[in-house]
PDB file of C-alpha atoms and ligand atoms in Angstrom:
ATOM      1  CA  UNK V   1      18.414  -4.011 -19.908  1.00 90.00           C
ATOM      2  CA  UNK V   2      15.541  -3.334 -22.380  1.00 95.00           C
ATOM      3  CA  UNK V   3      12.087  -4.934 -22.215  1.00 97.00           C
ATOM      4  CA  UNK V   4       9.233  -4.765 -24.741  1.00 98.00           C
ATOM      5  CA  UNK V   5       6.092  -3.138 -23.327  1.00 98.00           C
ATOM      6  CA  UNK V   6       2.625  -2.745 -24.802  1.00 98.00           C
ATOM      7  CA  UNK V   7       1.629   0.254 -22.664  1.00 98.00           C
ATOM      8  CA  UNK V   8       1.652   2.153 -19.215  1.00 98.00           C
ATOM      9  CA  UNK V   9      -1.186   2.958 -16.937  1.00 97.00           C
ATOM     10  CA  UNK V  10      -0.152   5.577 -14.458  1.00 97.00           C
ATOM     11  CA  UNK V  11      -3.168   5.461 -12.308  1.00 97.00           C
ATOM     12  CA  UNK V  12      -3.992   1.720 -11.965  1.00 97.00           C
ATOM     13  CA  UNK V  13      -6.549   0.910  -9.087  1.00 97.00           C
ATOM     14  CA  UNK V  14      -7.364  -2.721  -9.811  1.00 96.00           C
ATOM     15  CA  UNK V  15      -4.105  -4.413 -10.309  1.00 97.00           C
ATOM     16  CA  UNK V  16      -2.799  -4.702  -6.735  1.00 97.00           C
ATOM     17  CA  UNK V  17      -3.121  -2.728  -3.537  1.00 98.00           C
ATOM     18  CA  UNK V  18      -3.434   1.024  -3.697  1.00 98.00           C
ATOM     19  CA  UNK V  19      -2.806   3.278  -6.578  1.00 98.00           C
ATOM     20  CA  UNK V  20      -0.275   1.720  -9.045  1.00 98.00           C
ATOM     21  CA  UNK V  21       2.060   2.317 -11.860  1.00 98.00           C
ATOM     22  CA  UNK V  22       0.933  -0.616 -14.245  1.00 98.00           C
ATOM     23  CA  UNK V  23       3.322  -1.823 -16.915  1.00 98.00           C
ATOM     24  CA  UNK V  24       1.635  -3.943 -19.554  1.00 98.00           C
ATOM     25  CA  UNK V  25       4.275  -6.184 -20.946  1.00 98.00           C
ATOM     26  CA  UNK V  26       4.248  -7.340 -24.651  1.00 98.00           C
ATOM     27  CA  UNK V  27       3.824 -11.034 -25.730  1.00 98.00           C
ATOM     28  CA  UNK V  28       1.544 -13.760 -24.477  1.00 98.00           C
ATOM     29  CA  UNK V  29       1.457 -17.558 -25.321  1.00 97.00           C
ATOM     30  CA  UNK V  30      -2.106 -18.028 -24.329  1.00 97.00           C
ATOM     31  CA  UNK V  31      -5.008 -17.355 -26.663  1.00 97.00           C
ATOM     32  CA  UNK V  32      -7.974 -16.730 -24.184  1.00 97.00           C
ATOM     33  CA  UNK V  33     -11.242 -16.672 -26.128  1.00 96.00           C
ATOM     34  CA  UNK V  34     -12.353 -13.555 -24.137  1.00 95.00           C
ATOM     35  CA  UNK V  35      -8.951 -11.731 -24.106  1.00 96.00           C
ATOM     36  CA  UNK V  36      -9.476  -8.039 -23.954  1.00 90.00           C
ATOM     37  CA  UNK V  37      -6.104  -7.011 -25.170  1.00 91.00           C
ATOM     38  CA  UNK V  38      -5.045  -9.380 -28.048  1.00 96.00           C
ATOM     39  CA  UNK V  39      -2.777  -6.641 -29.283  1.00 96.00           C
ATOM     40  CA  UNK V  40      -0.327  -7.672 -26.406  1.00 97.00           C
ATOM     41  CA  UNK V  41       0.037 -11.272 -27.918  1.00 98.00           C
ATOM     42  CA  UNK V  42       2.770 -10.891 -30.461  1.00 97.00           C
ATOM     43  CA  UNK V  43       6.211 -11.512 -28.950  1.00 96.00           C
ATOM     44  CA  UNK V  44       9.059  -9.119 -29.884  1.00 91.00           C
ATOM     45  CA  UNK V  45       6.640  -6.237 -30.736  1.00 94.00           C
ATOM     46  CA  UNK V  46       5.752  -3.302 -28.673  1.00 96.00           C
ATOM     47  CA  UNK V  47       7.924  -0.453 -27.372  1.00 97.00           C
ATOM     48  CA  UNK V  48      11.556  -0.964 -26.118  1.00 98.00           C
ATOM     49  CA  UNK V  49      12.187   0.545 -22.688  1.00 98.00           C
ATOM     50  CA  UNK V  50      14.912   0.467 -20.175  1.00 98.00           C
ATOM     51  CA  UNK V  51      13.983  -0.722 -16.618  1.00 98.00           C
ATOM     52  CA  UNK V  52      15.740   2.504 -15.256  1.00 98.00           C
ATOM     53  CA  UNK V  53      13.324   4.553 -17.472  1.00 98.00           C
ATOM     54  CA  UNK V  54      10.289   3.045 -15.890  1.00 98.00           C
ATOM     55  CA  UNK V  55      11.546   3.653 -12.515  1.00 98.00           C
ATOM     56  CA  UNK V  56      12.271   7.280 -13.234  1.00 98.00           C
ATOM     57  CA  UNK V  57       8.800   7.660 -14.663  1.00 98.00           C
ATOM     58  CA  UNK V  58       7.403   6.225 -11.505  1.00 98.00           C
ATOM     59  CA  UNK V  59       9.416   8.541  -9.364  1.00 97.00           C
ATOM     60  CA  UNK V  60       8.013  11.543 -11.031  1.00 97.00           C
ATOM     61  CA  UNK V  61       4.501  10.735  -9.452  1.00 95.00           C
ATOM     62  CA  UNK V  62       5.696   8.758  -6.432  1.00 96.00           C
ATOM     63  CA  UNK V  63       3.495  10.727  -4.040  1.00 95.00           C
ATOM     64  CA  UNK V  64       0.358   9.309  -5.639  1.00 95.00           C
ATOM     65  CA  UNK V  65       1.692   5.753  -5.165  1.00 97.00           C
ATOM     66  CA  UNK V  66       2.403   5.874  -1.344  1.00 93.00           C
ATOM     67  CA  UNK V  67      -0.075   3.010  -0.674  1.00 96.00           C
ATOM     68  CA  UNK V  68       0.570   1.322  -3.959  1.00 98.00           C
ATOM     69  CA  UNK V  69       3.606   0.612  -6.076  1.00 98.00           C
ATOM     70  CA  UNK V  70       4.480  -1.007  -9.381  1.00 98.00           C
ATOM     71  CA  UNK V  71       2.597  -3.864 -11.096  1.00 98.00           C
ATOM     72  CA  UNK V  72       3.686  -5.888 -14.111  1.00 98.00           C
ATOM     73  CA  UNK V  73       0.980  -7.379 -16.250  1.00 98.00           C
ATOM     74  CA  UNK V  74       0.299  -8.054 -19.849  1.00 95.00           C
ATOM     75  CA  UNK V  75       0.373 -10.037 -22.003  1.00 96.00           C
ATOM     76  CA  UNK V  76       2.501 -12.443 -19.997  1.00 98.00           C
ATOM     77  CA  UNK V  77       5.150 -10.657 -17.967  1.00 98.00           C
ATOM     78  CA  UNK V  78       7.069 -13.791 -17.133  1.00 98.00           C
ATOM     79  CA  UNK V  79       8.054 -14.212 -20.875  1.00 98.00           C
ATOM     80  CA  UNK V  80      10.597 -11.356 -20.068  1.00 98.00           C
ATOM     81  CA  UNK V  81      11.760 -12.557 -16.636  1.00 98.00           C
ATOM     82  CA  UNK V  82      15.394 -11.144 -17.041  1.00 98.00           C
ATOM     83  CA  UNK V  83      13.798  -7.710 -17.499  1.00 98.00           C
ATOM     84  CA  UNK V  84      11.456  -8.259 -14.461  1.00 98.00           C
ATOM     85  CA  UNK V  85      14.420  -9.127 -12.216  1.00 98.00           C
ATOM     86  CA  UNK V  86      16.119  -5.963 -13.067  1.00 98.00           C
ATOM     87  CA  UNK V  87      12.931  -3.742 -12.889  1.00 98.00           C
ATOM     88  CA  UNK V  88      11.813  -5.172  -9.525  1.00 98.00           C
ATOM     89  CA  UNK V  89      15.351  -5.195  -7.949  1.00 98.00           C
ATOM     90  CA  UNK V  90      15.688  -1.536  -8.920  1.00 98.00           C
ATOM     91  CA  UNK V  91      12.247  -0.895  -7.469  1.00 98.00           C
ATOM     92  CA  UNK V  92      12.949  -2.769  -4.236  1.00 98.00           C
ATOM     93  CA  UNK V  93      16.258  -0.833  -3.774  1.00 98.00           C
ATOM     94  CA  UNK V  94      13.988   2.291  -3.599  1.00 97.00           C
ATOM     95  CA  UNK V  95      11.402   0.679  -1.296  1.00 97.00           C
ATOM     96  CA  UNK V  96       8.617   0.283  -3.974  1.00 98.00           C
ATOM     97  CA  UNK V  97       6.012  -2.324  -3.481  1.00 98.00           C
ATOM     98  CA  UNK V  98       6.148  -4.790  -6.425  1.00 98.00           C
ATOM     99  CA  UNK V  99       3.346  -7.028  -7.862  1.00 98.00           C
ATOM    100  CA  UNK V 100       3.606  -9.583 -10.505  1.00 98.00           C
ATOM    101  CA  UNK V 101       0.259 -10.304 -12.387  1.00 98.00           C
ATOM    102  CA  UNK V 102       0.630 -13.498 -14.341  1.00 98.00           C
ATOM    103  CA  UNK V 103      -1.140 -16.444 -15.747  1.00 97.00           C
ATOM    104  CA  UNK V 104       1.820 -18.647 -14.544  1.00 97.00           C
ATOM    105  CA  UNK V 105       1.839 -20.355 -18.127  1.00 97.00           C
ATOM    106  CA  UNK V 106       5.577 -20.137 -18.466  1.00 96.00           C
ATOM    107  CA  UNK V 107       6.287 -22.179 -15.304  1.00 96.00           C
ATOM    108  CA  UNK V 108       8.103 -25.495 -15.917  1.00 90.00           C
ATOM    109  CA  UNK V 109       9.674 -27.285 -12.731  1.00 84.00           C
ATOM    110  CA  UNK V 110      11.895 -29.211 -15.177  1.00 82.00           C
ATOM    111  CA  UNK V 111      13.651 -26.110 -16.316  1.00 90.00           C
ATOM    112  CA  UNK V 112      16.277 -25.553 -13.744  1.00 93.00           C
ATOM    113  CA  UNK V 113      17.678 -22.258 -15.399  1.00 95.00           C
ATOM    114  CA  UNK V 114      14.166 -20.824 -15.512  1.00 94.00           C
ATOM    115  CA  UNK V 115      13.471 -21.904 -11.863  1.00 95.00           C
ATOM    116  CA  UNK V 116      16.619 -20.208 -10.727  1.00 96.00           C
ATOM    117  CA  UNK V 117      15.596 -17.046 -12.416  1.00 97.00           C
ATOM    118  CA  UNK V 118      12.147 -17.309 -10.814  1.00 97.00           C
ATOM    119  CA  UNK V 119      13.700 -17.814  -7.361  1.00 97.00           C
ATOM    120  CA  UNK V 120      15.687 -14.650  -8.061  1.00 98.00           C
ATOM    121  CA  UNK V 121      12.625 -12.611  -9.209  1.00 98.00           C
ATOM    122  CA  UNK V 122      10.680 -13.826  -6.112  1.00 98.00           C
ATOM    123  CA  UNK V 123      13.311 -12.168  -3.904  1.00 98.00           C
ATOM    124  CA  UNK V 124      12.020  -8.730  -5.146  1.00 98.00           C
ATOM    125  CA  UNK V 125       8.389  -9.494  -5.512  1.00 98.00           C
ATOM    126  CA  UNK V 126       5.904  -8.531  -2.776  1.00 98.00           C
ATOM    127  CA  UNK V 127       2.817  -9.959  -4.281  1.00 98.00           C
ATOM    128  CA  UNK V 128       1.926 -12.372  -7.061  1.00 98.00           C
ATOM    129  CA  UNK V 129      -1.587 -12.076  -8.663  1.00 98.00           C
ATOM    130  CA  UNK V 130      -2.162 -15.448 -10.179  1.00 98.00           C
ATOM    131  CA  UNK V 131      -4.923 -15.572 -12.743  1.00 97.00           C
ATOM    132  CA  UNK V 132      -6.494 -19.042 -12.934  1.00 96.00           C
ATOM    133  CA  UNK V 133      -8.539 -19.099 -16.115  1.00 96.00           C
ATOM    134  CA  UNK V 134     -10.215 -22.394 -15.340  1.00 96.00           C
ATOM    135  CA  UNK V 135      -9.709 -25.265 -12.743  1.00 96.00           C
ATOM    136  CA  UNK V 136     -10.818 -27.971 -15.204  1.00 96.00           C
ATOM    137  CA  UNK V 137      -7.961 -29.022 -17.576  1.00 96.00           C
ATOM    138  CA  UNK V 138     -10.246 -29.733 -20.484  1.00 96.00           C
ATOM    139  CA  UNK V 139     -12.191 -26.484 -20.207  1.00 96.00           C
ATOM    140  CA  UNK V 140      -8.896 -24.634 -19.648  1.00 97.00           C
ATOM    141  CA  UNK V 141      -7.528 -25.892 -22.936  1.00 97.00           C
ATOM    142  CA  UNK V 142     -10.871 -24.954 -24.665  1.00 97.00           C
ATOM    143  CA  UNK V 143     -10.604 -21.425 -23.355  1.00 97.00           C
ATOM    144  CA  UNK V 144      -6.904 -20.675 -23.596  1.00 97.00           C
ATOM    145  CA  UNK V 145      -5.438 -23.294 -25.945  1.00 96.00           C
ATOM    146  CA  UNK V 146      -2.990 -24.244 -23.333  1.00 96.00           C
ATOM    147  CA  UNK V 147      -2.808 -26.903 -20.520  1.00 95.00           C
ATOM    148  CA  UNK V 148      -3.144 -25.726 -16.927  1.00 96.00           C
ATOM    149  CA  UNK V 149      -0.910 -28.390 -15.230  1.00 95.00           C
ATOM    150  CA  UNK V 150       2.196 -26.093 -15.281  1.00 96.00           C
ATOM    151  CA  UNK V 151      -0.022 -23.212 -13.899  1.00 97.00           C
ATOM    152  CA  UNK V 152      -1.334 -25.303 -11.078  1.00 96.00           C
ATOM    153  CA  UNK V 153       2.417 -26.385 -10.306  1.00 96.00           C
ATOM    154  CA  UNK V 154       3.361 -22.823 -10.195  1.00 97.00           C
ATOM    155  CA  UNK V 155       0.692 -22.229  -7.624  1.00 96.00           C
ATOM    156  CA  UNK V 156       2.302 -24.978  -5.499  1.00 95.00           C
ATOM    157  CA  UNK V 157       5.767 -23.424  -6.073  1.00 96.00           C
ATOM    158  CA  UNK V 158       4.369 -20.066  -4.707  1.00 96.00           C
ATOM    159  CA  UNK V 159       2.740 -21.829  -1.716  1.00 95.00           C
ATOM    160  CA  UNK V 160       5.930 -23.689  -0.957  1.00 94.00           C
ATOM    161  CA  UNK V 161       7.929 -20.500  -0.966  1.00 94.00           C
ATOM    162  CA  UNK V 162       5.391 -18.669   1.055  1.00 94.00           C
ATOM    163  CA  UNK V 163       5.011 -15.913  -1.369  1.00 96.00           C
ATOM    164  CA  UNK V 164       1.950 -13.674  -0.818  1.00 97.00           C
ATOM    165  CA  UNK V 165      -0.606 -14.590  -3.589  1.00 97.00           C
ATOM    166  CA  UNK V 166      -4.009 -13.156  -4.728  1.00 96.00           C
ATOM    167  CA  UNK V 167      -5.827 -15.591  -6.904  1.00 95.00           C
ATOM    168  CA  UNK V 168      -7.665 -13.913  -9.822  1.00 95.00           C
ATOM    169  CA  UNK V 169     -10.486 -15.488 -11.759  1.00 96.00           C
ATOM    170  CA  UNK V 170     -12.178 -13.744 -14.602  1.00 94.00           C
ATOM    171  CA  UNK V 171     -15.844 -14.772 -14.677  1.00 95.00           C
ATOM    172  CA  UNK V 172     -17.171 -14.861 -18.254  1.00 95.00           C
ATOM    173  CA  UNK V 173     -20.829 -15.753 -18.861  1.00 94.00           C
ATOM    174  CA  UNK V 174     -20.907 -19.274 -20.617  1.00 93.00           C
ATOM    175  CA  UNK V 175     -17.040 -19.849 -20.237  1.00 94.00           C
ATOM    176  CA  UNK V 176     -16.010 -19.642 -16.594  1.00 96.00           C
ATOM    177  CA  UNK V 177     -19.120 -19.139 -14.616  1.00 94.00           C
ATOM    178  CA  UNK V 178     -20.150 -22.775 -14.001  1.00 95.00           C
ATOM    179  CA  UNK V 179     -20.977 -23.062 -10.189  1.00 96.00           C
ATOM    180  CA  UNK V 180     -19.475 -26.415  -9.843  1.00 96.00           C
ATOM    181  CA  UNK V 181     -16.267 -25.350 -11.452  1.00 95.00           C
ATOM    182  CA  UNK V 182     -16.120 -22.235  -9.255  1.00 95.00           C
ATOM    183  CA  UNK V 183     -16.623 -24.382  -6.090  1.00 95.00           C
ATOM    184  CA  UNK V 184     -13.765 -26.740  -7.384  1.00 95.00           C
ATOM    185  CA  UNK V 185     -11.577 -23.656  -7.888  1.00 95.00           C
ATOM    186  CA  UNK V 186     -12.445 -22.514  -4.341  1.00 93.00           C
ATOM    187  CA  UNK V 187     -11.721 -25.975  -2.879  1.00 93.00           C
ATOM    188  CA  UNK V 188      -8.330 -26.303  -4.733  1.00 93.00           C
ATOM    189  CA  UNK V 189      -7.422 -22.786  -3.568  1.00 91.00           C
ATOM    190  CA  UNK V 190      -8.292 -23.467   0.063  1.00 89.00           C
ATOM    191  CA  UNK V 191      -6.647 -26.794  -0.013  1.00 89.00           C
ATOM    192  CA  UNK V 192      -3.383 -25.546  -1.399  1.00 87.00           C
ATOM    193  CA  UNK V 193      -2.872 -22.727   1.082  1.00 80.00           C
ATOM    194  CA  UNK V 194      -4.500 -24.455   4.098  1.00 76.00           C
ATOM    195  CA  UNK V 195      -2.103 -27.326   3.723  1.00 64.00           C
ATOM    196  CA  UNK V 196       0.653 -24.772   4.067  1.00 55.00           C
ATOM    197  CA  UNK V 197      -0.479 -23.443   7.435  1.00 48.00           C
ATOM    198  CA  UNK V 198       0.771 -26.361   9.664  1.00 45.00           C
ATOM    199  CA  UNK V 199       4.040 -26.139   7.902  1.00 43.00           C
ATOM    200  CA  UNK V 200       4.351 -22.354   8.405  1.00 40.00           C
ATOM    201  CA  UNK V 201       3.344 -22.611  12.016  1.00 40.00           C
ATOM    202  CA  UNK V 202       6.018 -25.206  12.921  1.00 34.00           C
TER     203      UNK V 202
HETATM  204  S1  SF4 Q   1      -3.420 -14.563 -20.550  1.00 95.95           S
HETATM  205 FE1  SF4 Q   1      -4.243 -12.402 -20.624  1.00 95.95          FE
HETATM  206  S2  SF4 Q   1      -3.249 -11.346 -22.356  1.00 95.95           S
HETATM  207 FE2  SF4 Q   1      -2.886 -13.615 -22.657  1.00 95.95          FE
HETATM  208  S3  SF4 Q   1      -4.442 -14.322 -23.946  1.00 95.95           S
HETATM  209 FE3  SF4 Q   1      -5.315 -14.602 -21.936  1.00 95.95          FE
HETATM  210  S4  SF4 Q   1      -6.350 -12.753 -21.232  1.00 95.95           S
HETATM  211 FE4  SF4 Q   1      -5.143 -12.279 -23.088  1.00 95.95          FE
END
């Protein structure tokens, strides 16, 4: 299967554990005011690649990625979920650690077809890095042009499934650095995953 990618970073050190092969997927429905790569926004642009090709490129330098693996980021990688399923299933068949870096904006628990695909992708995903742009719904819309209710529902989905998650939050002066909002984000984060502990322990 072919996917549309923006670019590749062969020595990623900030997008998951260890040194990683980072695939920047093309296309994003968000419009973050502080986006550092708006050239990833347009859907259907970018370079067409086969999932197999990315794996073979990874394999050429796999000694460097012993403590790392593959990360998909963007853009918004979940826009190309079928491609991710193939890429991550190929990676897991070779014992490669897989990480999905996402805003979660594509999640909709009403869409059963999409949820089935997400369930399939999670079988091959070792870590999700979930980028919460803002915990406050009004501020979130101001900053990204999109509502955050689906994103927070996606976080609940991940917690329910016991998927390992790193929460990311980009601190931008004047946009996302309000101390009260940061505390709210921390409380929400702690609440969501602490509530899961008793369930996991029983
Ligand atoms: S989600 Fe990422 S790629 Fe998309 S607009 Fe926001 S910062 Fe840019």
